Coordinates of C-alpha atoms (C1' of nucleotides) in Angstrom, one line a residue:
Chain L
M385 CA -36.6 -36.9 141.1
M386 CA -33.3 -37.3 140.9
T387 CA -31.6 -39.9 139.0
K388 CA -30.3 -42.8 141.1
P389 CA -26.6 -43.4 140.4
Y390 CA -24.4 -40.4 141.7
G391 CA -27.3 -38.1 140.6
K392 CA -27.5 -36.6 144.0
G393 CA -24.1 -35.4 143.7
S394 CA -23.9 -34.2 140.4
E395 CA -27.2 -32.4 140.0
D396 CA -27.0 -30.8 143.3
V397 CA -23.7 -29.2 142.7
T398 CA -25.3 -25.7 142.6
E399 CA -26.9 -26.6 145.9
L400 CA -23.8 -28.0 147.0
V401 CA -21.8 -25.0 146.3
S402 CA -24.5 -22.8 148.0
S403 CA -24.4 -24.9 150.9
L404 CA -20.8 -24.8 151.2
G405 CA -20.9 -21.3 152.3
W406 CA -23.5 -22.2 155.5
I407 CA -21.1 -25.2 156.3
E408 CA -17.6 -23.0 156.2
E409 CA -19.6 -20.2 157.5
D410 CA -20.9 -21.1 160.4
L411 CA -20.2 -24.6 161.3
S412 CA -19.7 -24.2 164.9
S413 CA -22.4 -22.0 165.2
Q414 CA -25.2 -24.7 165.0
D415 CA -25.6 -25.0 168.5
G416 CA -23.3 -27.6 169.0
D417 CA -25.7 -30.3 168.4
Q418 CA -24.8 -30.5 164.6
T419 CA -25.1 -33.9 163.2
P420 CA -24.4 -35.5 160.1
E421 CA -28.0 -35.7 159.8
T422 CA -28.2 -32.2 158.9
G423 CA -25.1 -31.2 157.4
G424 CA -25.0 -31.6 153.8
R425 CA -28.1 -33.2 152.9
Y426 CA -30.4 -31.2 151.0
N427 CA -33.8 -31.8 152.3
P428 CA -36.5 -29.2 152.5
N429 CA -37.8 -30.1 155.4
S430 CA -34.6 -30.3 157.7
R431 CA -32.7 -27.8 159.1
G432 CA -29.4 -27.2 157.8
P433 CA -27.9 -26.0 154.0
V434 CA -31.3 -26.5 152.6
D435 CA -33.2 -23.0 152.8
L436 CA -30.4 -21.3 150.9
G437 CA -32.5 -18.5 149.7
S438 CA -31.6 -15.8 152.4
E439 CA -28.5 -18.2 153.8
D440 CA -26.4 -15.4 155.1
M441 CA -29.4 -13.6 156.5
D442 CA -30.5 -16.4 158.4
E443 CA -26.9 -17.2 159.8
E444 CA -26.4 -13.7 160.8
E445 CA -29.5 -13.8 162.8
E446 CA -28.7 -16.9 164.4
E447 CA -25.5 -15.9 165.5
E448 CA -27.0 -12.7 167.0
E449 CA -29.3 -14.9 168.8
E450 CA -26.7 -17.1 170.2
E451 CA -24.5 -14.3 171.3
S452 CA -27.5 -12.6 173.1
G453 CA -28.6 -15.7 174.5
L454 CA -31.9 -17.0 175.5
D455 CA -31.0 -15.9 179.2
G456 CA -29.3 -12.6 178.1
E457 CA -26.1 -13.8 179.2
K458 CA -23.0 -12.9 176.7
A459 CA -21.9 -16.4 175.0
P460 CA -18.1 -16.8 175.0
K461 CA -16.2 -15.3 172.2
R462 CA -15.8 -18.2 169.4
R463 CA -12.3 -20.0 169.7
G464 CA -10.2 -22.0 167.1
P465 CA -9.1 -20.8 163.7
K466 CA -10.6 -17.9 162.1
K467 CA -13.4 -18.8 159.8
K468 CA -12.0 -18.5 156.3
K469 CA -14.0 -17.1 153.4
M470 CA -15.1 -19.2 151.1
T471 CA -13.4 -18.2 148.1
K472 CA -13.8 -19.6 144.6
A473 CA -10.6 -21.8 144.8
R474 CA -11.7 -23.2 148.2
L475 CA -15.1 -23.9 147.0
E476 CA -13.4 -25.9 144.3
R477 CA -11.3 -27.8 146.4
F478 CA -13.5 -28.6 148.5
R479 CA -16.1 -30.0 145.9
A480 CA -12.8 -32.2 144.5
R481 CA -12.6 -33.5 147.8
R482 CA -16.2 -34.2 148.6
V483 CA -16.5 -36.0 144.9
K484 CA -13.4 -38.0 145.6
A485 CA -14.4 -39.0 148.9
N486 CA -17.7 -40.2 148.0
A487 CA -16.2 -42.5 144.9
R488 CA -14.1 -44.0 147.6
E489 CA -17.1 -44.5 149.9
R490 CA -18.8 -46.3 146.8
T491 CA -15.9 -48.2 146.0
R492 CA -15.6 -49.0 149.7
M493 CA -19.5 -50.3 150.0
H494 CA -18.7 -52.1 146.8
G495 CA -16.0 -54.0 148.3
L496 CA -18.3 -54.8 151.2
N497 CA -20.8 -56.1 149.0
D498 CA -18.6 -58.0 147.4
A499 CA -17.2 -59.6 150.5
L500 CA -20.9 -60.2 151.3
D501 CA -21.5 -61.9 148.1
N502 CA -18.5 -64.3 148.5
L503 CA -20.3 -64.9 151.9
R504 CA -23.5 -65.4 150.4
Q505 CA -22.1 -68.2 148.2
V506 CA -20.5 -70.3 151.0
M507 CA -23.9 -70.6 152.7
P508 CA -25.9 -73.3 152.4
C509 CA -28.5 -72.2 150.4
Y510 CA -26.9 -70.0 147.7
S511 CA -28.9 -68.6 144.9
K512 CA -27.7 -65.8 142.4
T513 CA -31.4 -64.6 142.0
Q514 CA -32.8 -65.3 145.4
K515 CA -30.3 -63.5 147.3
L516 CA -30.3 -63.3 151.0
S517 CA -30.4 -59.7 152.3
K518 CA -27.1 -58.3 154.1
I519 CA -28.5 -59.0 157.4
E520 CA -29.6 -62.2 156.9
T521 CA -26.6 -63.5 155.2
L522 CA -24.6 -62.3 158.3
R523 CA -27.0 -64.2 160.8
L524 CA -26.8 -67.0 158.8
A525 CA -23.4 -66.9 158.6
R526 CA -23.1 -66.9 162.2
N527 CA -25.6 -69.9 162.4
Y528 CA -23.3 -71.6 160.1
I529 CA -20.1 -71.3 162.0
W530 CA -22.4 -72.0 165.0
A531 CA -23.6 -75.6 163.7
L532 CA -20.4 -76.5 162.2
S533 CA -18.8 -76.0 165.3
E534 CA -21.4 -78.1 166.6
V535 CA -20.7 -80.7 164.1
L536 CA -17.1 -80.8 165.0
E537 CA -17.7 -80.7 168.6
S538 CA -20.3 -83.3 169.7
G539 CA -20.3 -84.9 166.1
Q540 CA -23.8 -83.9 165.4
S541 CA -24.9 -84.5 161.7
P542 CA -25.1 -81.7 159.4
E543 CA -28.4 -83.5 158.3
S544 CA -29.9 -84.0 161.8
H545 CA -32.8 -81.4 162.5
G546 CA -30.9 -79.9 165.2
F547 CA -28.5 -78.6 162.6
V548 CA -31.4 -77.2 160.5
E549 CA -32.6 -75.6 163.6
M550 CA -29.2 -74.0 164.5
L551 CA -29.0 -72.7 161.1
C552 CA -32.6 -71.1 161.1
K553 CA -32.2 -69.4 164.5
G554 CA -32.9 -65.7 164.6
L555 CA -33.5 -65.8 160.8
S556 CA -36.8 -64.7 159.3
Q557 CA -39.3 -66.9 158.5
P558 CA -38.8 -66.5 154.4
T559 CA -35.2 -67.1 155.3
S560 CA -35.7 -69.7 157.5
N561 CA -37.9 -71.5 154.9
L562 CA -35.5 -71.2 152.5
V563 CA -32.6 -72.8 154.6
A564 CA -35.2 -75.4 156.0
G565 CA -35.9 -75.9 151.9
C566 CA -32.5 -76.2 150.8
L567 CA -31.7 -78.6 153.5
Q568 CA -34.7 -80.5 152.8
L569 CA -36.5 -80.0 156.2
G570 CA -39.2 -77.6 155.3
P571 CA -41.2 -76.5 158.4
S572 CA -44.1 -77.0 156.6
A573 CA -43.3 -80.2 156.3
M574 CA -43.2 -80.3 159.7
L575 CA -46.3 -79.0 160.2
I576 CA -47.8 -81.3 157.7
N577 CA -46.3 -84.1 160.0
K578 CA -48.1 -83.0 163.0
L579 CA -51.4 -83.4 160.9
D580 CA -50.6 -86.2 160.0
E581 CA -50.3 -87.7 163.0
K582 CA -53.7 -86.3 163.9
C583 CA -55.3 -87.7 160.9
G584 CA -53.5 -90.8 161.4
G585 CA -52.0 -90.8 158.3
P586 CA -49.0 -90.2 156.9
G587 CA -47.6 -88.4 153.9
V588 CA -49.8 -85.6 152.4
G589 CA -48.8 -86.0 148.8
G590 CA -45.3 -87.0 150.4
V591 CA -42.5 -88.4 148.1
G592 CA -39.6 -87.7 150.0
V593 CA -38.3 -90.6 152.2
Q594 CA -35.6 -90.4 154.5
Q595 CA -34.0 -93.2 156.3
G596 CA -35.5 -93.8 159.7
H597 CA -38.3 -91.3 158.6
S598 CA -40.7 -90.3 156.2
L599 CA -40.7 -86.7 155.1
S600 CA -43.9 -85.3 153.6
Y601 CA -44.1 -82.6 151.3
P602 CA -46.9 -79.8 151.4
S603 CA -48.4 -80.0 147.9
P604 CA -47.1 -77.1 145.7
G605 CA -50.5 -74.8 146.3
L606 CA -49.8 -75.1 150.1
P607 CA -49.8 -71.2 151.0
S608 CA -46.9 -70.7 153.0
P609 CA -46.6 -69.5 156.6
P610 CA -47.4 -65.7 157.1
Y611 CA -44.4 -63.7 157.0
G612 CA -42.8 -62.8 160.1
S613 CA -40.0 -63.1 162.2
L614 CA -39.9 -66.9 163.8
E615 CA -37.8 -68.7 165.4
A616 CA -36.9 -71.7 164.1
S617 CA -37.7 -73.8 166.9
H618 CA -41.0 -72.2 166.4
L619 CA -41.4 -73.6 162.9
L620 CA -39.6 -77.0 163.6
H621 CA -41.6 -78.8 165.9
L622 CA -38.8 -81.7 166.6
K623 CA -40.7 -83.3 169.4
D624 CA -43.6 -83.6 167.2
F625 CA -41.4 -85.6 164.9
K626 CA -42.4 -89.2 165.3
G627 CA -40.2 -91.7 164.0
A628 CA -37.2 -89.4 163.5
A629 CA -34.3 -90.8 163.0
Y630 CA -32.8 -88.7 165.9
E631 CA -33.9 -88.1 169.1
N632 CA -34.2 -84.5 169.6
H633 CA -31.6 -83.2 171.9
S634 CA -32.2 -79.8 171.6
S635 CA -33.2 -78.2 174.8
N636 CA -34.5 -75.0 175.9
E637 CA -31.6 -73.6 174.0
C638 CA -33.3 -73.4 171.0
S639 CA -36.6 -74.7 171.6
N640 CA -38.1 -71.6 173.4
G641 CA -38.6 -68.0 173.9
T642 CA -35.0 -67.0 172.9
P643 CA -34.8 -63.5 171.2
P644 CA -34.7 -63.8 167.6
Y645 CA -31.9 -62.0 166.8
D646 CA -29.8 -60.3 169.5
G647 CA -29.6 -62.3 172.7
P648 CA -25.6 -63.9 172.1
L649 CA -25.5 -67.4 170.8
T650 CA -24.3 -69.9 173.4
P651 CA -20.8 -70.9 172.2
P652 CA -20.9 -74.4 171.2
L653 CA -18.5 -75.5 173.7
S654 CA -21.1 -74.6 176.5
I655 CA -24.1 -76.2 174.7
S656 CA -22.3 -79.6 174.3
G657 CA -24.9 -81.9 174.2
N658 CA -28.1 -80.1 173.7
F659 CA -27.8 -80.7 170.1
A660 CA -25.6 -83.9 170.2
L661 CA -26.2 -86.7 168.3
K662 CA -25.8 -89.7 170.0
Q663 CA -26.0 -91.9 166.9
E664 CA -23.1 -92.2 164.8
R665 CA -23.3 -92.9 161.5
S666 CA -20.6 -93.5 158.5
P667 CA -20.7 -91.3 155.7
H668 CA -21.7 -93.8 153.5
E669 CA -24.8 -94.2 155.5
T670 CA -25.1 -90.5 155.3
E671 CA -25.0 -90.7 152.1
R672 CA -27.8 -93.2 151.4
N673 CA -30.0 -91.0 153.6
Y674 CA -32.2 -89.7 150.9
T675 CA -32.5 -91.3 147.8
P676 CA -34.2 -89.1 145.2
H677 CA -36.3 -90.3 142.3
P678 CA -34.3 -92.0 139.7
T679 CA -35.2 -89.5 137.1
H680 CA -34.5 -86.5 139.1
P681 CA -31.0 -85.2 138.3
A682 CA -30.6 -84.8 142.4
H683 CA -30.4 -88.5 142.0
Y684 CA -27.6 -88.3 139.2
L685 CA -25.9 -85.8 141.6
S686 CA -26.2 -87.8 144.9
S687 CA -25.2 -91.0 142.8
H688 CA -22.3 -89.2 141.6
H689 CA -21.4 -87.9 145.3
Y690 CA -22.7 -84.7 145.0
P691 CA -24.2 -82.8 146.4
P692 CA -24.7 -84.0 150.1
S693 CA -27.9 -86.2 149.7
S694 CA -29.4 -83.8 152.6
M695 CA -29.5 -81.0 149.9
A696 CA -30.8 -83.3 147.3
R697 CA -34.2 -81.5 145.7
L698 CA -37.4 -83.1 144.6
P699 CA -38.5 -82.1 141.3
G700 CA -41.6 -79.9 140.9
P701 CA -43.9 -79.4 138.0
Q702 CA -42.4 -77.8 134.8
G703 CA -38.8 -78.3 135.5
H704 CA -39.1 -76.6 139.0
A705 CA -37.6 -77.4 142.5
L706 CA -40.1 -77.2 144.9
F707 CA -38.6 -76.2 148.4
P708 CA -40.6 -78.2 150.7
G709 CA -42.6 -75.7 153.0
S710 CA -41.1 -72.6 151.2
R711 CA -42.6 -69.9 149.3
Y712 CA -39.7 -70.3 146.7
E713 CA -39.9 -72.4 144.0
L714 CA -37.1 -72.5 141.7
P715 CA -36.3 -73.1 138.4
L716 CA -34.2 -76.2 138.4
D717 CA -30.9 -74.8 137.1
M718 CA -31.3 -72.2 139.8
A719 CA -32.2 -74.9 142.3
F720 CA -29.0 -76.8 141.7
E721 CA -27.2 -73.6 141.7
S722 CA -28.3 -73.0 145.5
F723 CA -26.7 -76.1 146.8
A724 CA -23.9 -76.4 144.7
P725 CA -20.7 -74.2 145.0
P726 CA -20.5 -72.2 141.6
H727 CA -18.1 -73.7 140.1
M728 CA -19.7 -77.0 140.4
V729 CA -22.9 -76.0 138.8
T730 CA -21.6 -75.2 135.4
S731 CA -20.1 -78.6 134.9
Q732 CA -23.0 -80.8 136.6
M733 CA -25.7 -78.9 135.2
S734 CA -23.9 -79.2 131.6
T735 CA -23.4 -83.1 132.4
I736 CA -27.1 -83.6 133.2
Y737 CA -28.3 -81.6 130.0
S738 CA -26.4 -83.6 127.7
E739 CA -27.2 -86.9 129.1
Chain Z
dT665 C1' -50.0 -47.8 150.8
dA666 C1' -46.5 -49.2 154.5
dG667 C1' -42.2 -51.5 155.3
dG668 C1' -38.1 -53.6 154.3
dC669 C1' -34.0 -53.5 152.2
dC670 C1' -30.5 -50.7 149.5
dA671 C1' -27.3 -47.3 147.3
dT672 C1' -25.5 -43.0 148.1
dC673 C1' -24.1 -38.7 150.2
dT674 C1' -22.4 -36.7 153.7
dG675 C1' -19.9 -35.1 158.3
dG676 C1' -17.3 -36.7 162.2
dT677 C1' -13.4 -39.2 164.1
dC678 C1' -9.5 -42.1 163.9
dC679 C1' -5.3 -43.2 162.1
dT680 C1' -1.2 -42.8 159.1
Chain B
dA1320 C1' -3.3 -33.7 154.8
dG1321 C1' -5.6 -37.5 153.4
dG1322 C1' -7.6 -41.8 153.5
dA1323 C1' -10.6 -45.2 156.2
dC1324 C1' -14.4 -46.1 158.9
dC1325 C1' -18.7 -45.1 160.6
dA1326 C1' -23.7 -43.7 161.4
dG1327 C1' -27.2 -40.7 160.3
dA1328 C1' -30.3 -39.2 156.6
dT1329 C1' -32.4 -39.3 152.0
dG1330 C1' -34.8 -41.5 148.6
dG1331 C1' -35.7 -45.3 145.0
dC1332 C1' -37.5 -50.0 144.3
dC1333 C1' -40.0 -53.9 145.4
dT1334 C1' -43.4 -56.5 148.0
dA1335 C1' -47.3 -58.1 150.7

DNA sequence: TAGGCCATCTGGTCCT
DNA sequence: AGGACCAGATGGCCTA
């Protein structure tokens, strides 16, 4: 196989050169529907500049066929500039152009990826190692904007379940789990709670406590939900969340059956009230919403007013942060990475570890 | 092994 | 003419 980086371009020069003949000789003879997929690819199975052995012969034959036509009609004479013979100099120029264009395209895509990375970093759950895919990044960004708009619009708390639900809308389940975990509202936790109700007992191995309701966390060994694309609302059974601090105001907007990805999101203005938070809390109350174990670094951080309490994590064994309900078990430092902006991670962590 | 994700190459189109 | 942008194709890597 070809080596990955730029391998195709450099190693296939010979083929490219040969194919140029085809490209320049007979661009117009490719029965009008020549698409990028055939042009320039060196796929032995596909049509196009591939079978280069008797290239010229084939083209000539094709031309003859075209001219005679299937129904015997004479095809009109080809218009446009006469094809120029592919001289060595022209080949060189073409190749140089192509190489330059490829380089530009690479650079352009790198820029795009950098921008995506920047976007990832301002997402609610950021991790260098557990990178969101491009599409998930965009979806989450869309949801994030939407959710924040709602916060401004209706005063909904960013710690409410509605907020998480909005964030997770249309995301794949792993991403939903990650987000929910980052915001400490693991879907599995919800399911556990459901179970708890049935069993009549709270907190299966739960440690986290939120003001107004208890959050229970699954044990580390608990299997993750099956992989798949699910609505957040399928995961978050808010109405089953007994004792929740906030009434669930999410209507059918998020709770049932909207298509996972493509359905246009209702603009915040029109959904006012759907997620509206009727209760108002002071920032201070919000700050106290979650109390991590005193020994956990999250306690340190929350007592130092960062990160927001909703993003505090519970320590897992061996210094790992277990995201409730998610498959992700992150090393502590990475866990911090994922909720603290990069510029704060270093300083905060060094402070913690130095103490 | 299938499917998801990604990087790269490529030709077409539009714009300057 | 050349660059930017776009979308299709392809192959590699990774994971369930």
